[in-house]
mmCIF file of C-alpha atoms and ligand atoms in Angstrom:
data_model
loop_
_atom_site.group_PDB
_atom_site.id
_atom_site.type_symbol
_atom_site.label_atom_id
_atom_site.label_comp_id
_atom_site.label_asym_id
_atom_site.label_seq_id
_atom_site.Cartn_x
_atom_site.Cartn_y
_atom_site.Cartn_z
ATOM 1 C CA UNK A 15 127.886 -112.591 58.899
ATOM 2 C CA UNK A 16 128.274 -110.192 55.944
ATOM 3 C CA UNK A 17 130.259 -111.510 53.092
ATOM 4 C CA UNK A 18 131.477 -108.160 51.978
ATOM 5 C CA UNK A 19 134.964 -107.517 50.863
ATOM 6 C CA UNK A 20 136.399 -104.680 48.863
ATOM 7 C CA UNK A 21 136.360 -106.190 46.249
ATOM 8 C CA UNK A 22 132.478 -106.773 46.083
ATOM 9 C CA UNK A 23 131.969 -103.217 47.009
ATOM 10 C CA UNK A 24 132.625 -101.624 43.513
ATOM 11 C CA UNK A 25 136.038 -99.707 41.643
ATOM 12 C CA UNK A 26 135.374 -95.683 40.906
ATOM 13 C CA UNK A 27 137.893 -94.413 38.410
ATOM 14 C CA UNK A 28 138.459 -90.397 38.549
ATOM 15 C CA UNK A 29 139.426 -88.905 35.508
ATOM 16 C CA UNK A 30 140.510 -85.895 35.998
ATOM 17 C CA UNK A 31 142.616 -83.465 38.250
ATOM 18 C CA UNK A 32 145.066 -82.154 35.776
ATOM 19 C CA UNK A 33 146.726 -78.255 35.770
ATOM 20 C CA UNK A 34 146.388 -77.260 39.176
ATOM 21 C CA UNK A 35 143.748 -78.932 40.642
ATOM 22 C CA UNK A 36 144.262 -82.567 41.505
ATOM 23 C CA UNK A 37 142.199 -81.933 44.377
ATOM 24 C CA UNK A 38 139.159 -82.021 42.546
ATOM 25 C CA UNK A 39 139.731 -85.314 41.479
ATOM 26 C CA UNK A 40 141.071 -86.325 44.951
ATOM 27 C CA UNK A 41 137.786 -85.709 46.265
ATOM 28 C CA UNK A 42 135.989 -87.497 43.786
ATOM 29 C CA UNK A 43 137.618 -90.465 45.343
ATOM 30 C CA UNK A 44 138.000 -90.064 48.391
ATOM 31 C CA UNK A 45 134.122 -89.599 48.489
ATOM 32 C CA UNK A 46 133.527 -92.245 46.305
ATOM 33 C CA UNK A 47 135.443 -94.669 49.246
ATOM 34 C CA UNK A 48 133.457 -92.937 51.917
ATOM 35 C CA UNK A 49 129.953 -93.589 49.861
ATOM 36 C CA UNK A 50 131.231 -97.203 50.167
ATOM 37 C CA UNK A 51 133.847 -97.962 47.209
ATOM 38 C CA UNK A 52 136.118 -100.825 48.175
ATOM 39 C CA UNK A 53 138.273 -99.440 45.764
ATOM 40 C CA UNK A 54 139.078 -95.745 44.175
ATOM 41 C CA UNK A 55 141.890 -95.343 41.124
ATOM 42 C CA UNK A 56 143.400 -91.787 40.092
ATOM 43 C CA UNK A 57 145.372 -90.814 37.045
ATOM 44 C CA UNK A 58 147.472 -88.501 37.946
ATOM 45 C CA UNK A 59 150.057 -87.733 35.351
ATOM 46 C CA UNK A 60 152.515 -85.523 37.363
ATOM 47 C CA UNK A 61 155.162 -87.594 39.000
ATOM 48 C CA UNK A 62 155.616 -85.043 42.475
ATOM 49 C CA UNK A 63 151.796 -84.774 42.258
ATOM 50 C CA UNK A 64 152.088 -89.171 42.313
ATOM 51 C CA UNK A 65 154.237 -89.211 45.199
ATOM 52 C CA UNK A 66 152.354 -86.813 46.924
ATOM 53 C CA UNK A 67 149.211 -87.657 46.784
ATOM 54 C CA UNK A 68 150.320 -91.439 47.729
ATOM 55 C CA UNK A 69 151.340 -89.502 50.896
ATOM 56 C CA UNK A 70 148.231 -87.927 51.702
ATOM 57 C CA UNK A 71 145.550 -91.113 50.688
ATOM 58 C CA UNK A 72 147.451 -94.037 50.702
ATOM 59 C CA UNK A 73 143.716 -95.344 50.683
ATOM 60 C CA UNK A 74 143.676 -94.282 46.599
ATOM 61 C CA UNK A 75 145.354 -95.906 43.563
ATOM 62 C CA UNK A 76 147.007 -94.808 40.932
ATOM 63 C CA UNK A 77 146.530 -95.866 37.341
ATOM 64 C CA UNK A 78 149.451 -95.743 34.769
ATOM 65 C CA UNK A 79 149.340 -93.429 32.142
ATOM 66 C CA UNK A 80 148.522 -95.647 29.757
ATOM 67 C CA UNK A 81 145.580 -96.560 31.472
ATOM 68 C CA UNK A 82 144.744 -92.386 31.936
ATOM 69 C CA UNK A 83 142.323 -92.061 29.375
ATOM 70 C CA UNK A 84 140.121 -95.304 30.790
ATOM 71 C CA UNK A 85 141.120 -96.708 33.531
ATOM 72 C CA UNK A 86 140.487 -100.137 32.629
ATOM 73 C CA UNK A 87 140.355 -101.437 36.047
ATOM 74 C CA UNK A 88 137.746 -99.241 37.585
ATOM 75 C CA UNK A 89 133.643 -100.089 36.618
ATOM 76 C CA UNK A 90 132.076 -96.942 37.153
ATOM 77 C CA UNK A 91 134.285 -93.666 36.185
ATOM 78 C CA UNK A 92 134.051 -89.900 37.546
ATOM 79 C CA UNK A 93 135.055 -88.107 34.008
ATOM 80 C CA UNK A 94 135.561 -84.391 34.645
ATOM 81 C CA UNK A 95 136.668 -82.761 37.838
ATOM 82 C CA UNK A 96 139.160 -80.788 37.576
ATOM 83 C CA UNK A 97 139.870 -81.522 34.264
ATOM 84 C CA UNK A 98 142.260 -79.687 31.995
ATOM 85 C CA UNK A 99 143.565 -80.018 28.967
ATOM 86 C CA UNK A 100 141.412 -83.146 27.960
ATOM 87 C CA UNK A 101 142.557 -85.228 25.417
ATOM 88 C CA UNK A 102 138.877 -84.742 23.359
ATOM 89 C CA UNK A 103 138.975 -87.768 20.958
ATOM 90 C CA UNK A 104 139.775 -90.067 24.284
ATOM 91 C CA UNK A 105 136.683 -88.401 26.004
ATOM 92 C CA UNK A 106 134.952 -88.891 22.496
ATOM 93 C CA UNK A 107 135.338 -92.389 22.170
ATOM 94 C CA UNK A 108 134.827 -92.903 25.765
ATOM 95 C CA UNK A 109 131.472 -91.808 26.058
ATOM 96 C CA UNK A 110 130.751 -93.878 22.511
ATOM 97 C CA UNK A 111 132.102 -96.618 22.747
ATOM 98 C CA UNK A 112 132.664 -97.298 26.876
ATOM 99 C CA UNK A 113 129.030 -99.192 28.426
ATOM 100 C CA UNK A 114 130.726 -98.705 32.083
ATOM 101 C CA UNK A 115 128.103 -95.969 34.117
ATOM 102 C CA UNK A 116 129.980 -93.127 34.579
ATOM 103 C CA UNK A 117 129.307 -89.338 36.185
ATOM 104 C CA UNK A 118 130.419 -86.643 33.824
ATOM 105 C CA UNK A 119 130.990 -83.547 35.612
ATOM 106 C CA UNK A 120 132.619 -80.136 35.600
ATOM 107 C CA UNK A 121 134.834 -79.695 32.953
ATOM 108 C CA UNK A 122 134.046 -83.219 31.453
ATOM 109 C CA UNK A 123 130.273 -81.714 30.835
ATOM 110 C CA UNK A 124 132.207 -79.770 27.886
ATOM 111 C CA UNK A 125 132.794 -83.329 26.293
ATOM 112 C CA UNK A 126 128.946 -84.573 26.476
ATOM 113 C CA UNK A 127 127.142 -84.255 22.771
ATOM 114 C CA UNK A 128 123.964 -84.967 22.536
ATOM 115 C CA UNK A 129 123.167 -88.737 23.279
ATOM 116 C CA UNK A 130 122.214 -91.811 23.256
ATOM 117 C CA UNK A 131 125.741 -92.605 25.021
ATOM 118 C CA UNK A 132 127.368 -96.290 24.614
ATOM 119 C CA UNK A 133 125.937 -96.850 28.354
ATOM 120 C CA UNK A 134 124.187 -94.830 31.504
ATOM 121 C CA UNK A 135 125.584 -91.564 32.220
ATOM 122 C CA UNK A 136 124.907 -88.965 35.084
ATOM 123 C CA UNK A 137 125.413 -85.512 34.318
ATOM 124 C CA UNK A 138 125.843 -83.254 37.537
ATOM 125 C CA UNK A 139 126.096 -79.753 35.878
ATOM 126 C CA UNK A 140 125.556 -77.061 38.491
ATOM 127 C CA UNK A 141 123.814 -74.041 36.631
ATOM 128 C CA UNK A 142 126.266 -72.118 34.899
ATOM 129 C CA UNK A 143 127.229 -75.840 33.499
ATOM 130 C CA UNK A 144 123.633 -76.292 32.624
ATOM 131 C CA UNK A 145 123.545 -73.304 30.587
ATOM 132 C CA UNK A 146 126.582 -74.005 28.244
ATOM 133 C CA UNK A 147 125.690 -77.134 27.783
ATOM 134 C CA UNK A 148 122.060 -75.927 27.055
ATOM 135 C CA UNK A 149 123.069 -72.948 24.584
ATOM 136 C CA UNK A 150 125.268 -75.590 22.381
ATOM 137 C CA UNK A 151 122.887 -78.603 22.122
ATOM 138 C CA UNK A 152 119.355 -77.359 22.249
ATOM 139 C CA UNK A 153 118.751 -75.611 18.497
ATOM 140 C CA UNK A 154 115.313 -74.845 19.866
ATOM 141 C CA UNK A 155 116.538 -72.059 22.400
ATOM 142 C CA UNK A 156 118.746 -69.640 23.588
ATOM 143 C CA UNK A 157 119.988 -70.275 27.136
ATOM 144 C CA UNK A 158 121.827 -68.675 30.144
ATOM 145 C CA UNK A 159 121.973 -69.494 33.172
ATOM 146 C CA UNK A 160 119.284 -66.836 34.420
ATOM 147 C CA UNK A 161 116.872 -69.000 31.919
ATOM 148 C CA UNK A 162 118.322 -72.123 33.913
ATOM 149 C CA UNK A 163 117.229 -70.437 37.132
ATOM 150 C CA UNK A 164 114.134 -69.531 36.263
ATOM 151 C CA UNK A 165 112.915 -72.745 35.412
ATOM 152 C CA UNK A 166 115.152 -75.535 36.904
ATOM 153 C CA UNK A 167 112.861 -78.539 36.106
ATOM 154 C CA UNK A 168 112.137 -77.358 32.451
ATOM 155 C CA UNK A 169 116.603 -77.070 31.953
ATOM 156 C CA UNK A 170 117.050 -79.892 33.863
ATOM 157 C CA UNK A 171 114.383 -82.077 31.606
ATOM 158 C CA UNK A 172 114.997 -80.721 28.636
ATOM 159 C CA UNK A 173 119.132 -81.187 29.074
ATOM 160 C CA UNK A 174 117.798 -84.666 30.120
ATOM 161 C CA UNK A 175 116.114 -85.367 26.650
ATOM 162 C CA UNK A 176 118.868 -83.978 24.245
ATOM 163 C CA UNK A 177 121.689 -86.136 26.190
ATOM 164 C CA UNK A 178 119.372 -89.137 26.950
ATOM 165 C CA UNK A 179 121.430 -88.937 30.017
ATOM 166 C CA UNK A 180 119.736 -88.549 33.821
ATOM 167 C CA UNK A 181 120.982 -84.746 34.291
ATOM 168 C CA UNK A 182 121.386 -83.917 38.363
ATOM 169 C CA UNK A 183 121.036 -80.169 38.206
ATOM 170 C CA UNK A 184 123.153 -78.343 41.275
ATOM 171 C CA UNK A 185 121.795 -75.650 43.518
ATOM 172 C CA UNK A 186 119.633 -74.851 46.158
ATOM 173 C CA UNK A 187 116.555 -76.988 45.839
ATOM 174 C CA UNK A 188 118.929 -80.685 43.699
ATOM 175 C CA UNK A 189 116.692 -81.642 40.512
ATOM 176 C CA UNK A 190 117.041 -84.733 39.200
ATOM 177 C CA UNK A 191 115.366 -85.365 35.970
ATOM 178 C CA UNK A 192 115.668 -88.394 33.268
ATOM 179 C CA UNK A 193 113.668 -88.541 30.198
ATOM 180 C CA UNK A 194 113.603 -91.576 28.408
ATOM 181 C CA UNK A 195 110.863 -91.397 25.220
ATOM 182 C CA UNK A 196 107.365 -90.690 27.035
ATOM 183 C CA UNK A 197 108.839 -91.350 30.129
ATOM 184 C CA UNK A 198 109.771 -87.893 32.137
ATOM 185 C CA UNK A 199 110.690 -88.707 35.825
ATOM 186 C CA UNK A 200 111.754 -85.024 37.783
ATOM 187 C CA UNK A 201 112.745 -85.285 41.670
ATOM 188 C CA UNK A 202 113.767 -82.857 43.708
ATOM 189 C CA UNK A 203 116.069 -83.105 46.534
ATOM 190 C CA UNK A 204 114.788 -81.798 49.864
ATOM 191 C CA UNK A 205 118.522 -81.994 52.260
ATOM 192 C CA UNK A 206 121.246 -79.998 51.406
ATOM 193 C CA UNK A 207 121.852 -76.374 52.265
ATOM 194 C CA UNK A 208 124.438 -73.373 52.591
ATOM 195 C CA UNK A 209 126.957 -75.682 54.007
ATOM 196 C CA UNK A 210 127.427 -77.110 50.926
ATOM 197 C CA UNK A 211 128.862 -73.682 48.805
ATOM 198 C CA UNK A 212 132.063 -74.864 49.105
ATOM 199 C CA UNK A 213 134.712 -75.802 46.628
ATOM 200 C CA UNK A 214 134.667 -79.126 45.548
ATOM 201 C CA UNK A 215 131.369 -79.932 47.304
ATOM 202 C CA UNK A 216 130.073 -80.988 43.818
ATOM 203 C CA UNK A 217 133.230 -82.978 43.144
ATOM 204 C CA UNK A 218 132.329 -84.715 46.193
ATOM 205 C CA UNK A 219 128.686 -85.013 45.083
ATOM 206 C CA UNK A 220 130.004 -86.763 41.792
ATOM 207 C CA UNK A 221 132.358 -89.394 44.087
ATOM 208 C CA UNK A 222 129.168 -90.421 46.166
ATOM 209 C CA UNK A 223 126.994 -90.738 43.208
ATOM 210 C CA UNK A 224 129.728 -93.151 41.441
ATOM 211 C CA UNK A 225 129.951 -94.933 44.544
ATOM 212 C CA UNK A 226 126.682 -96.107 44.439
ATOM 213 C CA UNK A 227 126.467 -97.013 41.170
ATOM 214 C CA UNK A 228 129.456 -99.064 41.664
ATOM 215 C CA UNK A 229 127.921 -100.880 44.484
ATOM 216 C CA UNK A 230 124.940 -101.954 42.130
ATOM 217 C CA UNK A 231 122.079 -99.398 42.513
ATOM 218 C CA UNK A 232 120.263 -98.558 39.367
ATOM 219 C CA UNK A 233 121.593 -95.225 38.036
ATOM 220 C CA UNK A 234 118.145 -93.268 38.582
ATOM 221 C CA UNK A 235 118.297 -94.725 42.299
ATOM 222 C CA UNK A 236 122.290 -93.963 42.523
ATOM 223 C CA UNK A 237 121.406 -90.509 41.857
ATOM 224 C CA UNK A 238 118.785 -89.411 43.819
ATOM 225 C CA UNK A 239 119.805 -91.521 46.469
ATOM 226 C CA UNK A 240 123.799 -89.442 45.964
ATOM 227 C CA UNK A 241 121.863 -86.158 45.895
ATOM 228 C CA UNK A 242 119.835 -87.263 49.254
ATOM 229 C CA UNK A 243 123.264 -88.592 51.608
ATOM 230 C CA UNK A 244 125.390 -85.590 49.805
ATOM 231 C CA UNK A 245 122.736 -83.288 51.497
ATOM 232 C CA UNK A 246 122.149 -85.282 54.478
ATOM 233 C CA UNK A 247 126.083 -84.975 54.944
ATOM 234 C CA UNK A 248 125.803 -81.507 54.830
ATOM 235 C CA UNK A 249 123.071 -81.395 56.788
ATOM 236 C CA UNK A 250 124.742 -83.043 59.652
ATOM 237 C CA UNK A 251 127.832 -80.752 58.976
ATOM 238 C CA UNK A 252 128.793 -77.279 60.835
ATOM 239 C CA UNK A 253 126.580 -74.322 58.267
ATOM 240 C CA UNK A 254 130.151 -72.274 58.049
ATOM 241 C CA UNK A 255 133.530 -73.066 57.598
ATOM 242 C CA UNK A 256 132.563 -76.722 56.203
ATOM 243 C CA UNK A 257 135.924 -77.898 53.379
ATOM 244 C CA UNK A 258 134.309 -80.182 50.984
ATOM 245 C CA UNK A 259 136.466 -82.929 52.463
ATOM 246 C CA UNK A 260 134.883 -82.285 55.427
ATOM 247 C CA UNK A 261 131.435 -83.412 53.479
ATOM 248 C CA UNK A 262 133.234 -86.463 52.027
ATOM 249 C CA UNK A 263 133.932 -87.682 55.422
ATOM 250 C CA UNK A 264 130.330 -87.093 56.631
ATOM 251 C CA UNK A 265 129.128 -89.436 53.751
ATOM 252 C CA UNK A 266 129.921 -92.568 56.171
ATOM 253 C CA UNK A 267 127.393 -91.473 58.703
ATOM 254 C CA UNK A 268 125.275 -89.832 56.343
ATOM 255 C CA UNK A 269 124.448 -93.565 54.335
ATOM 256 C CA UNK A 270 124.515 -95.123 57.428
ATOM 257 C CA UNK A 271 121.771 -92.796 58.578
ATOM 258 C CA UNK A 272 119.916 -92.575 55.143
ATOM 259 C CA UNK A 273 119.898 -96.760 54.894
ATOM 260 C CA UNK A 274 118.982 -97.790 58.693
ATOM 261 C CA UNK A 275 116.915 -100.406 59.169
ATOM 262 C CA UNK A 276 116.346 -100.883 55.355
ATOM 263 C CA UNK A 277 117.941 -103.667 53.756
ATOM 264 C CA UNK A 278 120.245 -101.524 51.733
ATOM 265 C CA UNK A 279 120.712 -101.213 49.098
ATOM 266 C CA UNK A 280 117.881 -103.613 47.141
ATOM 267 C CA UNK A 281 115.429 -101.979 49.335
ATOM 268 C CA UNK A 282 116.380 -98.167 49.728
ATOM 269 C CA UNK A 283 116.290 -95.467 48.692
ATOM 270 C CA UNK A 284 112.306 -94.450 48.992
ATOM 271 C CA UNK A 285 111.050 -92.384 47.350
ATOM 272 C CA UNK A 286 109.262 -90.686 49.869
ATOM 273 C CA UNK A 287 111.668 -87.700 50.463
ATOM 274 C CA UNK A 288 111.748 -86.900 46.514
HETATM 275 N N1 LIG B 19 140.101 -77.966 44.784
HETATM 276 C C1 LIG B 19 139.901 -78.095 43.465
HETATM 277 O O1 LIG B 19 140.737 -78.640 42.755
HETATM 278 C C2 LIG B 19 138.653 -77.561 42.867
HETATM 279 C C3 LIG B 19 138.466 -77.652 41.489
HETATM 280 N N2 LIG B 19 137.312 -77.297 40.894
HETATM 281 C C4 LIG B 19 137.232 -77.461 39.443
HETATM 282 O O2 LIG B 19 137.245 -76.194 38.840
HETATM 283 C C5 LIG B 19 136.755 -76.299 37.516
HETATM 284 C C6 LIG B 19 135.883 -75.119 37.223
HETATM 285 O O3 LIG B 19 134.654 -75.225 37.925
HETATM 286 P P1 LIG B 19 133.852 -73.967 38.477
HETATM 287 O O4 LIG B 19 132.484 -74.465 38.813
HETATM 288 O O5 LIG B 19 134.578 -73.325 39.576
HETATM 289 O O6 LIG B 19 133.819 -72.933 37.272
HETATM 290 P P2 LIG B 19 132.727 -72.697 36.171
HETATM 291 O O7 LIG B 19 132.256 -73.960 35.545
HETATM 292 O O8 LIG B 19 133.221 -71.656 35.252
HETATM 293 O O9 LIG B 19 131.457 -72.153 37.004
HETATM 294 C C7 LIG B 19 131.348 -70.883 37.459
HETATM 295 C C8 LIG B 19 130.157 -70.265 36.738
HETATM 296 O O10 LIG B 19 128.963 -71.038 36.943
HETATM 297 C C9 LIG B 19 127.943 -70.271 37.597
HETATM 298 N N3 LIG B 19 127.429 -71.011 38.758
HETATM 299 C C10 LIG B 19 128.081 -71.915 39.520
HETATM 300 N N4 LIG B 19 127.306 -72.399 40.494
HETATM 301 C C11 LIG B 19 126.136 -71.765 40.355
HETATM 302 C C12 LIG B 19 124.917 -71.849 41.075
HETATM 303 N N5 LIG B 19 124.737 -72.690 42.129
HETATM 304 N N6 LIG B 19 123.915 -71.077 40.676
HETATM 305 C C13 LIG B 19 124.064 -70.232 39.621
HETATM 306 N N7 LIG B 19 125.196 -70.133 38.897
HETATM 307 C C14 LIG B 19 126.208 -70.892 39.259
HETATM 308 C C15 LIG B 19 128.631 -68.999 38.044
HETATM 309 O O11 LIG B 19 127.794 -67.948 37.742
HETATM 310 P P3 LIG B 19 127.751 -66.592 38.672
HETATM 311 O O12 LIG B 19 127.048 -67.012 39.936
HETATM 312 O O13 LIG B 19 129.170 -66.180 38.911
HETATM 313 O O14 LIG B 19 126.962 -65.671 37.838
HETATM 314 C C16 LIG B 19 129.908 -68.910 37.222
HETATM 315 O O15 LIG B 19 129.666 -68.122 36.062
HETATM 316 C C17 LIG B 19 136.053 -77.656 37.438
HETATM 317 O O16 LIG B 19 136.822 -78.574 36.682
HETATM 318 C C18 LIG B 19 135.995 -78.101 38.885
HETATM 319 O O17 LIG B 19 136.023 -79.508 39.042
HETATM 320 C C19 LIG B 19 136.170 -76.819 41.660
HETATM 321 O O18 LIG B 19 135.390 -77.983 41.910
HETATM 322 C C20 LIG B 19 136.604 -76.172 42.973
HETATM 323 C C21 LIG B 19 137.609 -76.993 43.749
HETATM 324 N N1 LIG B 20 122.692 -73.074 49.092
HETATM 325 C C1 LIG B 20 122.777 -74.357 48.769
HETATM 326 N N2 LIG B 20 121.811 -75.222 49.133
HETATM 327 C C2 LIG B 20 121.894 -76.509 48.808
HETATM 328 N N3 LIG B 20 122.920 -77.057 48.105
HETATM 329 C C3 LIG B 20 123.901 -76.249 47.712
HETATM 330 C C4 LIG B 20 123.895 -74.866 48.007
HETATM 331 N N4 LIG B 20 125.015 -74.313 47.476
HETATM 332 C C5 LIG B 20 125.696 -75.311 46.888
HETATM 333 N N5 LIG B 20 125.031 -76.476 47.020
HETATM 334 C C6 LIG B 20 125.461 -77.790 46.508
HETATM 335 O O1 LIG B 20 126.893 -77.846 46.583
HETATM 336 C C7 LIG B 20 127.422 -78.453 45.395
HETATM 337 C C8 LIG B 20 128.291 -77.444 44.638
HETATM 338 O O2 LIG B 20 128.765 -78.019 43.465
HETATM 339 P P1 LIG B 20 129.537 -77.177 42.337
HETATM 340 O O3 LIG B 20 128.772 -75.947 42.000
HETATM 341 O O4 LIG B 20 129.852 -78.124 41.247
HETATM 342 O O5 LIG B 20 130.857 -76.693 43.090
HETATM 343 P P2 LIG B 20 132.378 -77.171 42.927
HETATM 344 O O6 LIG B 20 132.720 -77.012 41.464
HETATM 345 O O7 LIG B 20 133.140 -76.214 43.791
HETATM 346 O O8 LIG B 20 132.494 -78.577 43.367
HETATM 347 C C9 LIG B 20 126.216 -78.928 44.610
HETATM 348 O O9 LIG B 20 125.888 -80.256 44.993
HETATM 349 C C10 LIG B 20 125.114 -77.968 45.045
HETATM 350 O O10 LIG B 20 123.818 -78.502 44.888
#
């Protein structure tokens, strides 16, 4: 008999969800339970917002505001989804000083200087993202996210070597790409398709990917293995009028699907669909 319990399945943190979107970081952890969590902690600093959102996903927790800046509790943090008005020294001395694995997405990507960080990091920048982050860190070229477009692995590897982070690049067509000294390792995600344009799909991709972590997988494995069940949910989801929610909830089948008959997760993912 399985010896799980909640508490051996990994805590995701979300920071995030601030000015008018607290469902981006709702998302986040709500998919990061549905990837497998045993236990998800928000920040929300809005007291209605509190109440509410206990209504809604009683599953979640809430951490105090004291604790909004790290979540002390949690051991792998979602920093950025819906993320306003950041306070940037906390995000600062997060990322230099914090050795938790965390996901920096969406607005958090604005935060991310060029690495090594105090411990792994996934960055999940969907194009435009990639682009900004591209046209302030790389001295060596001018980017936009036409340039991004045009040559996905060459952004995604070269975002990859000035962060020392493993950089997920969004779209049609996932790249994952870490670069570590002489080491370059590029994948490239082959599920996923139109049902995932939908808002908060990638804050749902960040969730899944922090789940994983949490639960132990190796953060080049959490990511390509995120990317894979994130487009396998989608996959396995109606092509129009999917909510990202919707996609969150899919997640359960989708890893269930992804990890059969595999003894999951020391032995999965392969590689073979990468
Ligand atoms: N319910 C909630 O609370 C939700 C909250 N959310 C939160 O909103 C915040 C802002 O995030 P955001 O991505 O909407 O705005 P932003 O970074 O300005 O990007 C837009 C620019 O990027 C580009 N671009 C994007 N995708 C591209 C692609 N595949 N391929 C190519 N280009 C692409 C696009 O370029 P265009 O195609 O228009 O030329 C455009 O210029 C963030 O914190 C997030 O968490 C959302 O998650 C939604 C649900
Ligand atoms: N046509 C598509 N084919 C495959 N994946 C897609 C497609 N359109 C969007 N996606 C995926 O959906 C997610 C969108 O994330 P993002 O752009 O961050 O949106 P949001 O900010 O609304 O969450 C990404 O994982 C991206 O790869």
């Amino acid at each position: 008999m399985s010896a799980a319990h909640k508490g051996r399945r990994g805590h995701v943190g979300v920071i995030g969800g601030s000015g008018g979107m607290p469902g981006a970081a709702i998302l986040a952890a709500t998919a990061a339970m549905r990837a497998g969590a045993g236990l998800a902690t928000l920040a929300p600093g809005d007291p209605e917002l509190r109440r509410a959102l206990i209504e809604l996903r009683p599953e979640l927790m809430l951490a105090t505001a004291e604790q909004a800046w790290k979540i002390p509790q949690a051991q792998v943090l979602v920093v950025g989804p819906g993320l306003v008005n950041a306070d940037r020294s906390a995000l600062a001395e997060l990322n230099r000083d914090d050795a938790r694995a965390m996901v920096w997405d969406a607005s958090g990507l604005e935060h991310q200087d060029a690495g090594p960080a105090a411990g792994p990091r996934v960055l999940t920048p969907h194009p435009g993202e990639a682009a900004r982050m591209l046209a302030r860190l790389d001295r060596a070229g001018s980017w936009d996210s036409a340039r991004v477009q045009s040559n996905r692995a060459l952004a995604a590897t070269r975002l990859a070597e000035l962060t020392r982070a493993i950089v997920v690049l969004k779209g049609a067509g996932t790249i994952v790409a870490e670069a570590d000294g002489a080491r370059v390792r590029v994948a490239i995600c082959t599920t996923g398709g139109p049902a995932l344009a939908t808002a908060g799909s990638g804050d749902v991709l960040a969730g899944a990917i922090a789940a994983l972590l949490a639960r132990g997988l190796e953060p080049w494995a959490a990511a390509c293995a995120g990317v894979h069940v994130h487009g396998l949910a989608g996959d396995r989801s109606p092509q129009n009028g999917t909510l990202a929610l919707d996609i969150a909830d899919a997640l359960a089948l989708a890893l269930d699907e992804a990890s059969t008959g595999t003894a999951w997760p020391s032995g999965w993912p392969t590689q073979a669909r990468y």
